[in-house]
Coordinates of N, CA and C in Angstrom, one line a residue:
X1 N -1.8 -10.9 -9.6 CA -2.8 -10.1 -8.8 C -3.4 -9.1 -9.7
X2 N -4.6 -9.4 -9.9 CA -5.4 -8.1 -10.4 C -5.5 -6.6 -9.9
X3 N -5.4 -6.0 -10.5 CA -5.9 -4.5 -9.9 C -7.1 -4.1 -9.9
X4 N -7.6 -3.1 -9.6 CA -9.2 -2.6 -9.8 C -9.0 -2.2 -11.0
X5 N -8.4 -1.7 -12.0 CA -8.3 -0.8 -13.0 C -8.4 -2.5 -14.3
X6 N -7.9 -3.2 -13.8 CA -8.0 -4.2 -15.1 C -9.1 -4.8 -15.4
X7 N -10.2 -5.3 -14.6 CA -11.5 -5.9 -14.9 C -12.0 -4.8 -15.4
X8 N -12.3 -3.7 -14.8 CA -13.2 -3.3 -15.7 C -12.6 -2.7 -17.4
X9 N -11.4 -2.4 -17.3 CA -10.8 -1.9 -18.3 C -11.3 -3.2 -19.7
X10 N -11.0 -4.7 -19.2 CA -11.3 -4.6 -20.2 C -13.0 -5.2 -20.6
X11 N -13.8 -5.2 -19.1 CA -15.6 -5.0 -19.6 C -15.1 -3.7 -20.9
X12 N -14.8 -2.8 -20.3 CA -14.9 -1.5 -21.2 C -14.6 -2.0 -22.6
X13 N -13.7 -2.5 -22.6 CA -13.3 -3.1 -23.8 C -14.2 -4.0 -24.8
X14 N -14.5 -4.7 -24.1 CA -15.7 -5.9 -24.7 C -16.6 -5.2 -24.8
X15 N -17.3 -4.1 -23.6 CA -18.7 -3.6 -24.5 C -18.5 -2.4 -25.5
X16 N -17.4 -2.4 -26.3 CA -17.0 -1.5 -27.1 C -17.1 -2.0 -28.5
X17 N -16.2 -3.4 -28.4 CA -16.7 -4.3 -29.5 C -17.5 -4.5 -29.8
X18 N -18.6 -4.6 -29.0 CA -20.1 -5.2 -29.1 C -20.9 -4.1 -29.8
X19 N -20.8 -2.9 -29.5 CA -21.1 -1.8 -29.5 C -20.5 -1.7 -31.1
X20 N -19.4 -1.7 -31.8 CA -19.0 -1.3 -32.9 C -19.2 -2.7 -33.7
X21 N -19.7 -3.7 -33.1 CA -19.4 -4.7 -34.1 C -21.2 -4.8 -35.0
X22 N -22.3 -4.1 -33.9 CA -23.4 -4.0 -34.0 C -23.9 -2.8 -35.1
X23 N -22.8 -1.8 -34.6 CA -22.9 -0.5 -35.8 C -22.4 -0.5 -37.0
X24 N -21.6 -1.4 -36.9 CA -21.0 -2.2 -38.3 C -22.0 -3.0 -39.1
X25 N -22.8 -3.0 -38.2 CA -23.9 -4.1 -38.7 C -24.8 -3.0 -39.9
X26 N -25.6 -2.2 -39.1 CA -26.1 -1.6 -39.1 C -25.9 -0.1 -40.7
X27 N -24.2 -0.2 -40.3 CA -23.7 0.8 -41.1 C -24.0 -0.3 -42.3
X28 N -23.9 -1.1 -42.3 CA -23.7 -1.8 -43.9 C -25.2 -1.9 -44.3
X29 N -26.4 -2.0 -43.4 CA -27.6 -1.9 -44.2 C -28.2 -0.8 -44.7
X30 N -26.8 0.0 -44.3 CA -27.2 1.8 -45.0 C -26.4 1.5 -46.8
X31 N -25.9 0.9 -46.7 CA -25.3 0.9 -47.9 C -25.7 1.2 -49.4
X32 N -27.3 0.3 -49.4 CA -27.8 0.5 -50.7 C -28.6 2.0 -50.7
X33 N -28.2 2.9 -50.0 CA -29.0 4.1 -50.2 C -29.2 4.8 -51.3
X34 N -30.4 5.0 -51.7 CA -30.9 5.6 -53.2 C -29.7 6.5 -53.5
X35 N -29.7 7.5 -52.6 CA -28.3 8.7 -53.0 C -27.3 8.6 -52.7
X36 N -26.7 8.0 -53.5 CA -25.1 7.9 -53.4 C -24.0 9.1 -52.8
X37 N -24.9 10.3 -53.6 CA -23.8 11.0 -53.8 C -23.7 11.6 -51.9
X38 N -25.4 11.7 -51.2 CA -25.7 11.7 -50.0 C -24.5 10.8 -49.0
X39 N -24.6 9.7 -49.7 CA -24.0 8.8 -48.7 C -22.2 8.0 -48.6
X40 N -21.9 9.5 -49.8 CA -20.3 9.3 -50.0 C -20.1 10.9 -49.2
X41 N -21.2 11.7 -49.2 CA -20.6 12.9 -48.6 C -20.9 12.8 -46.9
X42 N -21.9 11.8 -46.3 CA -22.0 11.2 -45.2 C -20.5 10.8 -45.0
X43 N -19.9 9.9 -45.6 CA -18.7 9.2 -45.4 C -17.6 9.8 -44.9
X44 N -17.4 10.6 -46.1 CA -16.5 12.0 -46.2 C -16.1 12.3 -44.8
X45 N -17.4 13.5 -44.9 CA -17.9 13.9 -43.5 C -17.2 13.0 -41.5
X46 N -17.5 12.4 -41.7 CA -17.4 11.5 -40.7 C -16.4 10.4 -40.4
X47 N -15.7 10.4 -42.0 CA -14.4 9.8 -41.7 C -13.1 11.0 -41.1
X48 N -13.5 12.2 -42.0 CA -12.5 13.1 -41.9 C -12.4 13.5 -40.4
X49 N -13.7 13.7 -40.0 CA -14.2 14.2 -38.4 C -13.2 12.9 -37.5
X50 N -13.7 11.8 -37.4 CA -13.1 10.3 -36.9 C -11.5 10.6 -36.7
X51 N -10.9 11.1 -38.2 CA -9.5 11.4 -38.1 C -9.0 12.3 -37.6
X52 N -9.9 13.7 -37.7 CA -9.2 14.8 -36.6 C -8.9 14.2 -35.3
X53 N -10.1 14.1 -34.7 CA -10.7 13.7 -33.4 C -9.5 12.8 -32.7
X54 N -9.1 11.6 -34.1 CA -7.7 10.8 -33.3 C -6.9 11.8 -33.3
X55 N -6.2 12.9 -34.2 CA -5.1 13.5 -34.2 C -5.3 14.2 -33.1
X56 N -6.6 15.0 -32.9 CA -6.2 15.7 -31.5 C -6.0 14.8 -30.1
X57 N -6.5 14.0 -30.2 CA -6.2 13.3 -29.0 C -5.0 12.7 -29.3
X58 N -3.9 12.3 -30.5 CA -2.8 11.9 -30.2 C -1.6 13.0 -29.7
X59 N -2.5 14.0 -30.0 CA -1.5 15.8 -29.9 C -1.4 15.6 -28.2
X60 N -3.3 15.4 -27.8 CA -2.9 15.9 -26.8 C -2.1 14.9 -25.5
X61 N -2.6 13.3 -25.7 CA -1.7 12.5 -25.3 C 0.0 12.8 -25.0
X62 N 0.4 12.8 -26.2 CA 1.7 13.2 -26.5 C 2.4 14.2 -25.3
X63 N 1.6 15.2 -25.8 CA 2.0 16.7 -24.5 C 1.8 16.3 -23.2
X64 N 0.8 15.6 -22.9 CA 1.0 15.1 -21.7 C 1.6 14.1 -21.1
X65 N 2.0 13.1 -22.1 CA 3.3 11.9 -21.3 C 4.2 12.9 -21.8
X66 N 5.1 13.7 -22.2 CA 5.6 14.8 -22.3 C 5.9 15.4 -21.0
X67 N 4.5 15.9 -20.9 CA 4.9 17.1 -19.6 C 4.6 16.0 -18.2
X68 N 3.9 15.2 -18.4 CA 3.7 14.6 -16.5 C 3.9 13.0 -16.6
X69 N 4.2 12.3 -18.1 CA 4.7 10.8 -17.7 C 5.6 10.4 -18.6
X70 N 7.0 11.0 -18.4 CA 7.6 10.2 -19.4 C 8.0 8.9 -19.3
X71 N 7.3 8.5 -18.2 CA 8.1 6.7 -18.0 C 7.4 6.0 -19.2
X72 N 5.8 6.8 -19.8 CA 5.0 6.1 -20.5 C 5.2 6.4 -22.4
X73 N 6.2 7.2 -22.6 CA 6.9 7.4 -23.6 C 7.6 6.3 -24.4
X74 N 8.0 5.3 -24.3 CA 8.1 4.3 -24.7 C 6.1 3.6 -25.5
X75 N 5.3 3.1 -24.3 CA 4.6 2.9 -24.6 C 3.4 3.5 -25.3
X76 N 3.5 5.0 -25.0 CA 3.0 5.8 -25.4 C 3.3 5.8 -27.4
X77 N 5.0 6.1 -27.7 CA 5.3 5.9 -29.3 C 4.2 4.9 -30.0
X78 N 4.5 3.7 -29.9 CA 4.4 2.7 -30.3 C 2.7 2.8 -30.3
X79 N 2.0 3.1 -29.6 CA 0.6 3.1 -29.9 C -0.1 4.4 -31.0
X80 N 1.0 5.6 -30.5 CA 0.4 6.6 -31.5 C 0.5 6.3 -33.0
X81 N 1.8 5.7 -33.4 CA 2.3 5.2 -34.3 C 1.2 4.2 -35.3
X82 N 0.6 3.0 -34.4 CA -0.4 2.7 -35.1 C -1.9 3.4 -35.7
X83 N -1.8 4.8 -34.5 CA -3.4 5.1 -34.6 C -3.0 5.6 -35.7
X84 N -1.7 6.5 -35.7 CA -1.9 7.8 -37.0 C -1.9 6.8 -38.4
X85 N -1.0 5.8 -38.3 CA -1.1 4.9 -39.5 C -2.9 5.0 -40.0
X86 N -3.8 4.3 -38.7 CA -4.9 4.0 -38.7 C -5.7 4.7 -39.8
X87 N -5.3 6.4 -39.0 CA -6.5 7.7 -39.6 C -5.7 8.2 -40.9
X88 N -5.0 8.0 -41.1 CA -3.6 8.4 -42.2 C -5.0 8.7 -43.4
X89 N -5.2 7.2 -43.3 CA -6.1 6.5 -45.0 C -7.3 7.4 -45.1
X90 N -8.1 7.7 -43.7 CA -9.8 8.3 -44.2 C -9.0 9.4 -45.3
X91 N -8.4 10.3 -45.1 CA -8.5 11.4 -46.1 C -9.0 11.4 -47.4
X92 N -9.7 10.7 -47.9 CA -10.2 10.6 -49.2 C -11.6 10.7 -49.6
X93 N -11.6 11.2 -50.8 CA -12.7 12.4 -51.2 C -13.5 10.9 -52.3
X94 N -14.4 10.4 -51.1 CA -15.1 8.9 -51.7 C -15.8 9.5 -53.7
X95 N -15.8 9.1 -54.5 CA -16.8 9.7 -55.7 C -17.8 8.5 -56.0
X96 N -17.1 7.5 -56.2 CA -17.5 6.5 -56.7 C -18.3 5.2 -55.4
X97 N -19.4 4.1 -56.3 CA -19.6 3.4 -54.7 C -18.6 2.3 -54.4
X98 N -17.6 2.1 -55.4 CA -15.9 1.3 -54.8 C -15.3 2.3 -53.7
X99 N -15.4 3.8 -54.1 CA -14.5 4.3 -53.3 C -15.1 4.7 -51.9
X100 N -16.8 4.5 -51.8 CA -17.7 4.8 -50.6 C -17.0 3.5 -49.5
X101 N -17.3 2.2 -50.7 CA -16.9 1.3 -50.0 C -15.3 0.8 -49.4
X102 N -14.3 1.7 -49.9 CA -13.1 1.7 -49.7 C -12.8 2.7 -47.9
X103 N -13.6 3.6 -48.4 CA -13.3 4.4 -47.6 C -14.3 4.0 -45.5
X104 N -15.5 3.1 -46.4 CA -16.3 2.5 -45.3 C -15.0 1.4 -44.9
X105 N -14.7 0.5 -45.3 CA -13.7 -0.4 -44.6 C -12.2 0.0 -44.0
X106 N -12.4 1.4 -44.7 CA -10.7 2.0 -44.1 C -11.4 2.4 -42.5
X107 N -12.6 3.2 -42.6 CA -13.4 4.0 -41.2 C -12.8 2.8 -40.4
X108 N -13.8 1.7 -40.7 CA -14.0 0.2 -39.5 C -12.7 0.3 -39.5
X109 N -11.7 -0.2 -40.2 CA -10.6 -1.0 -40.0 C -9.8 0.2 -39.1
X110 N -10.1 1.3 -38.9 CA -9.4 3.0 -38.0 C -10.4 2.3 -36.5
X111 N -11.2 2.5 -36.8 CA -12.2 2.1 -35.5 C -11.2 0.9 -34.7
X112 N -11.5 -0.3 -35.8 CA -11.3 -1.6 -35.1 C -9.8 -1.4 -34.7
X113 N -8.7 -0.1 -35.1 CA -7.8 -0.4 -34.8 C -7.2 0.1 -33.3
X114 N -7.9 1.5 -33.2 CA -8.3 1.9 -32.0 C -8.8 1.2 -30.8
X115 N -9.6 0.1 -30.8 CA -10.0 -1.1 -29.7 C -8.7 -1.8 -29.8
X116 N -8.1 -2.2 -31.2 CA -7.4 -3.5 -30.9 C -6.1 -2.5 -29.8
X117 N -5.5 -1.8 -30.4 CA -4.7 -1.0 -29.7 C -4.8 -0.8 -28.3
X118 N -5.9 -0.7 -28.2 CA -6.5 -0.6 -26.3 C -6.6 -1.6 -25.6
X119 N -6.9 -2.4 -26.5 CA -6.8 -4.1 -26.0 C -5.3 -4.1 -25.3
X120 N -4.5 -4.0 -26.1 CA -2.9 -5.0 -26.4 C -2.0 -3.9 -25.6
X121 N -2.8 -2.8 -25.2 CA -2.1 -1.3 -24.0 C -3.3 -2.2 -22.5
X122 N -4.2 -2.5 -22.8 CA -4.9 -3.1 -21.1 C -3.9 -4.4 -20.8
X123 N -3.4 -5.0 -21.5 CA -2.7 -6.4 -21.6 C -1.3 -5.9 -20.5
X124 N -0.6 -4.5 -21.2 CA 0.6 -4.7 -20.9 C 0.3 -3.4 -19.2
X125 N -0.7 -3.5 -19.1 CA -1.2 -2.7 -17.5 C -0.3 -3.1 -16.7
X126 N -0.6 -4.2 -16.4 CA -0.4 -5.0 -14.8 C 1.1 -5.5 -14.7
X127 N 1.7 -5.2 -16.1 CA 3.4 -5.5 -15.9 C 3.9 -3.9 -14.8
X128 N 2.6 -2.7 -14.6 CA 3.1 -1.5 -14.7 C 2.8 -0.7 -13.0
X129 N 3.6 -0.1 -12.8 CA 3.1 0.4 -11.1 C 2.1 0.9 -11.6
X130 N 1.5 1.2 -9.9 CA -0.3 1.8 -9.7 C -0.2 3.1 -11.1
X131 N 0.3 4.0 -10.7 CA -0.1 5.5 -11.3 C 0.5 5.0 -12.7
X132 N 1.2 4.7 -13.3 CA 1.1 3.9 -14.6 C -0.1 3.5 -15.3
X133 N -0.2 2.4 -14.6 CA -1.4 1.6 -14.9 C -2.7 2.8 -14.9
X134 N -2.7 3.6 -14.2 CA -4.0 4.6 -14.1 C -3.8 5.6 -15.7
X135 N -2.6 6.1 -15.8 CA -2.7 6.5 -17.2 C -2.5 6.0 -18.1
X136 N -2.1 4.5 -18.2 CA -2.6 3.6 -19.7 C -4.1 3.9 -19.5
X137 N -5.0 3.1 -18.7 CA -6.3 2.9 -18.8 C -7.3 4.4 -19.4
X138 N -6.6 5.3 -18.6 CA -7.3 6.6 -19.1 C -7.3 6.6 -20.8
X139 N -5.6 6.4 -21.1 CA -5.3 6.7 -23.0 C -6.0 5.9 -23.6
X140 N -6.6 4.7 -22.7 CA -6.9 3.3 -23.3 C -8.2 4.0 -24.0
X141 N -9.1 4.5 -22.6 CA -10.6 5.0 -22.4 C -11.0 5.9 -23.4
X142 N -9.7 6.7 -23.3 CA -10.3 7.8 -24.6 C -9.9 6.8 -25.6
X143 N -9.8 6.5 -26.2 CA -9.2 5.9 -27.8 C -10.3 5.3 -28.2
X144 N -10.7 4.1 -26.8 CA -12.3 3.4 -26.7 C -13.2 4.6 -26.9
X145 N -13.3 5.2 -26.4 CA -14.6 6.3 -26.7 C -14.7 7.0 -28.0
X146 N -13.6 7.6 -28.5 CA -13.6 7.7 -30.2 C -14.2 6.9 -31.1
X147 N -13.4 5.8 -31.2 CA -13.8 4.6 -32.0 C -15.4 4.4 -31.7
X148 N -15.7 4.6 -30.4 CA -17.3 4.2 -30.3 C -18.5 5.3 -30.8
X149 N -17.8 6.0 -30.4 CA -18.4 8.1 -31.1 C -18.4 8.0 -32.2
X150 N -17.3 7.1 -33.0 CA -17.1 7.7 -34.5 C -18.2 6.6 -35.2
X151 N -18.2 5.4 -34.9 CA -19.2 4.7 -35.2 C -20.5 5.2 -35.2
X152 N -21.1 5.6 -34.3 CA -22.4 6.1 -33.6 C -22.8 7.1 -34.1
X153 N -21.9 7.8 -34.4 CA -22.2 9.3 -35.6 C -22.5 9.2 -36.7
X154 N -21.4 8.2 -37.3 CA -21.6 7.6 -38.9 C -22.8 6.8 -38.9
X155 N -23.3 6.4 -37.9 CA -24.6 5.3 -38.0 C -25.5 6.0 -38.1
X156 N -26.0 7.0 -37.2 CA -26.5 7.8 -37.0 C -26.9 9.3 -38.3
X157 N -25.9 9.4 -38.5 CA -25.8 10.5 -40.0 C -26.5 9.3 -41.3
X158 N -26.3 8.5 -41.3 CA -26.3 7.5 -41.8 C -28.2 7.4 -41.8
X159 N -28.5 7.1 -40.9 CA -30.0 7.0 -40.8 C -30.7 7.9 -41.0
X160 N -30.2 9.7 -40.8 CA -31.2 10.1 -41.1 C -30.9 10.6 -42.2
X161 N -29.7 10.0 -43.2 CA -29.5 10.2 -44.9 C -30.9 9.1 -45.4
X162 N -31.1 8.2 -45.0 CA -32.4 6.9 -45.2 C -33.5 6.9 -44.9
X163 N -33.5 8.5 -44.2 CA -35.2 8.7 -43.7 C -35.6 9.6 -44.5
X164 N -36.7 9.3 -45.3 CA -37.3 10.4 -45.8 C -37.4 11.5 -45.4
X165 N -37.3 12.8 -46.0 CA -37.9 14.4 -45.1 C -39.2 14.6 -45.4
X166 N -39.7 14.9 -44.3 CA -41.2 14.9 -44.9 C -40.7 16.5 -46.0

């Protein structure tokens, strides 16, 4: 038996992919930009930002199955565990265009890891009572919304590094 909280959780899901798989697109046709040096400090910039943004939200998660769900402490570990793995890598100071490009596939592969993670937490919902299932979906929501922010910024920073200033 479906809940209300699963269909859409995982539409959310699918137009998240769609959404990062498109900016992925897009981020790569920024790649050959004249200024490198522009578009490793773009990187920088936005990976580092990407990686706070998880840490605070893994802080604040934490505190909160903590203070109002510890039933979800179990499933809670095990996901923060992959994100921080995830964001661990951005920390690096790109110089070179191997290391632009090192640090562009670590961003995606942090992004992509944040969906898959949200994916494989909407899967294990419906094993979970009502108010359970309501705060997977929320942790799911935020994680989905990072990943899709952190893309959209970097695409975005990204474009107007490739637009001329008048």
């Amino acid at each position: 038996e479906q809940s209300g909280t699963q269909p859409q959780l995982s539409d959310y899901i699918r137009d998240a992919q769609t959404a990062i798989s498109s900016l992925g697109t897009q981020i790569q046709e920024h790649l050959n930009l004249p200024n490198q040096e522009e578009l490793a400090n773009t990187f920088k910039e936005q990976s580092t930002n990407f990686a706070n943004n998880v840490q605070a939200y893994l802080q604040n998660i934490t505190d909160e199955v903590k203070a109002k769900s510890p039933e979800l402490e179990d499933f809670w570990t095990n996901m923060k565990t992959k994100l921080s793995e995830a964001v661990d890598n951005l920390h690096i100071n790109p110089e070179t265009t191997e290391q632009v490009n090192q640090l562009r596939a670590k961003f995606q592969e942090g992004v992509q890891t944040l969906v898959t993670e949200s994916e494989n937490a909407a899967k294990t919902i419906s094993e979970n009572s009502g108010k359970v299932q309501e705060s997977i979906a929320k942790i799911t929501k935020q994680a989905i919304d990072i990943a899709v922010k952190a893309s959209q910024n970097l695409n975005q920073q990204l474009q107007q590094a490739t637009t001329p200033q008048p």
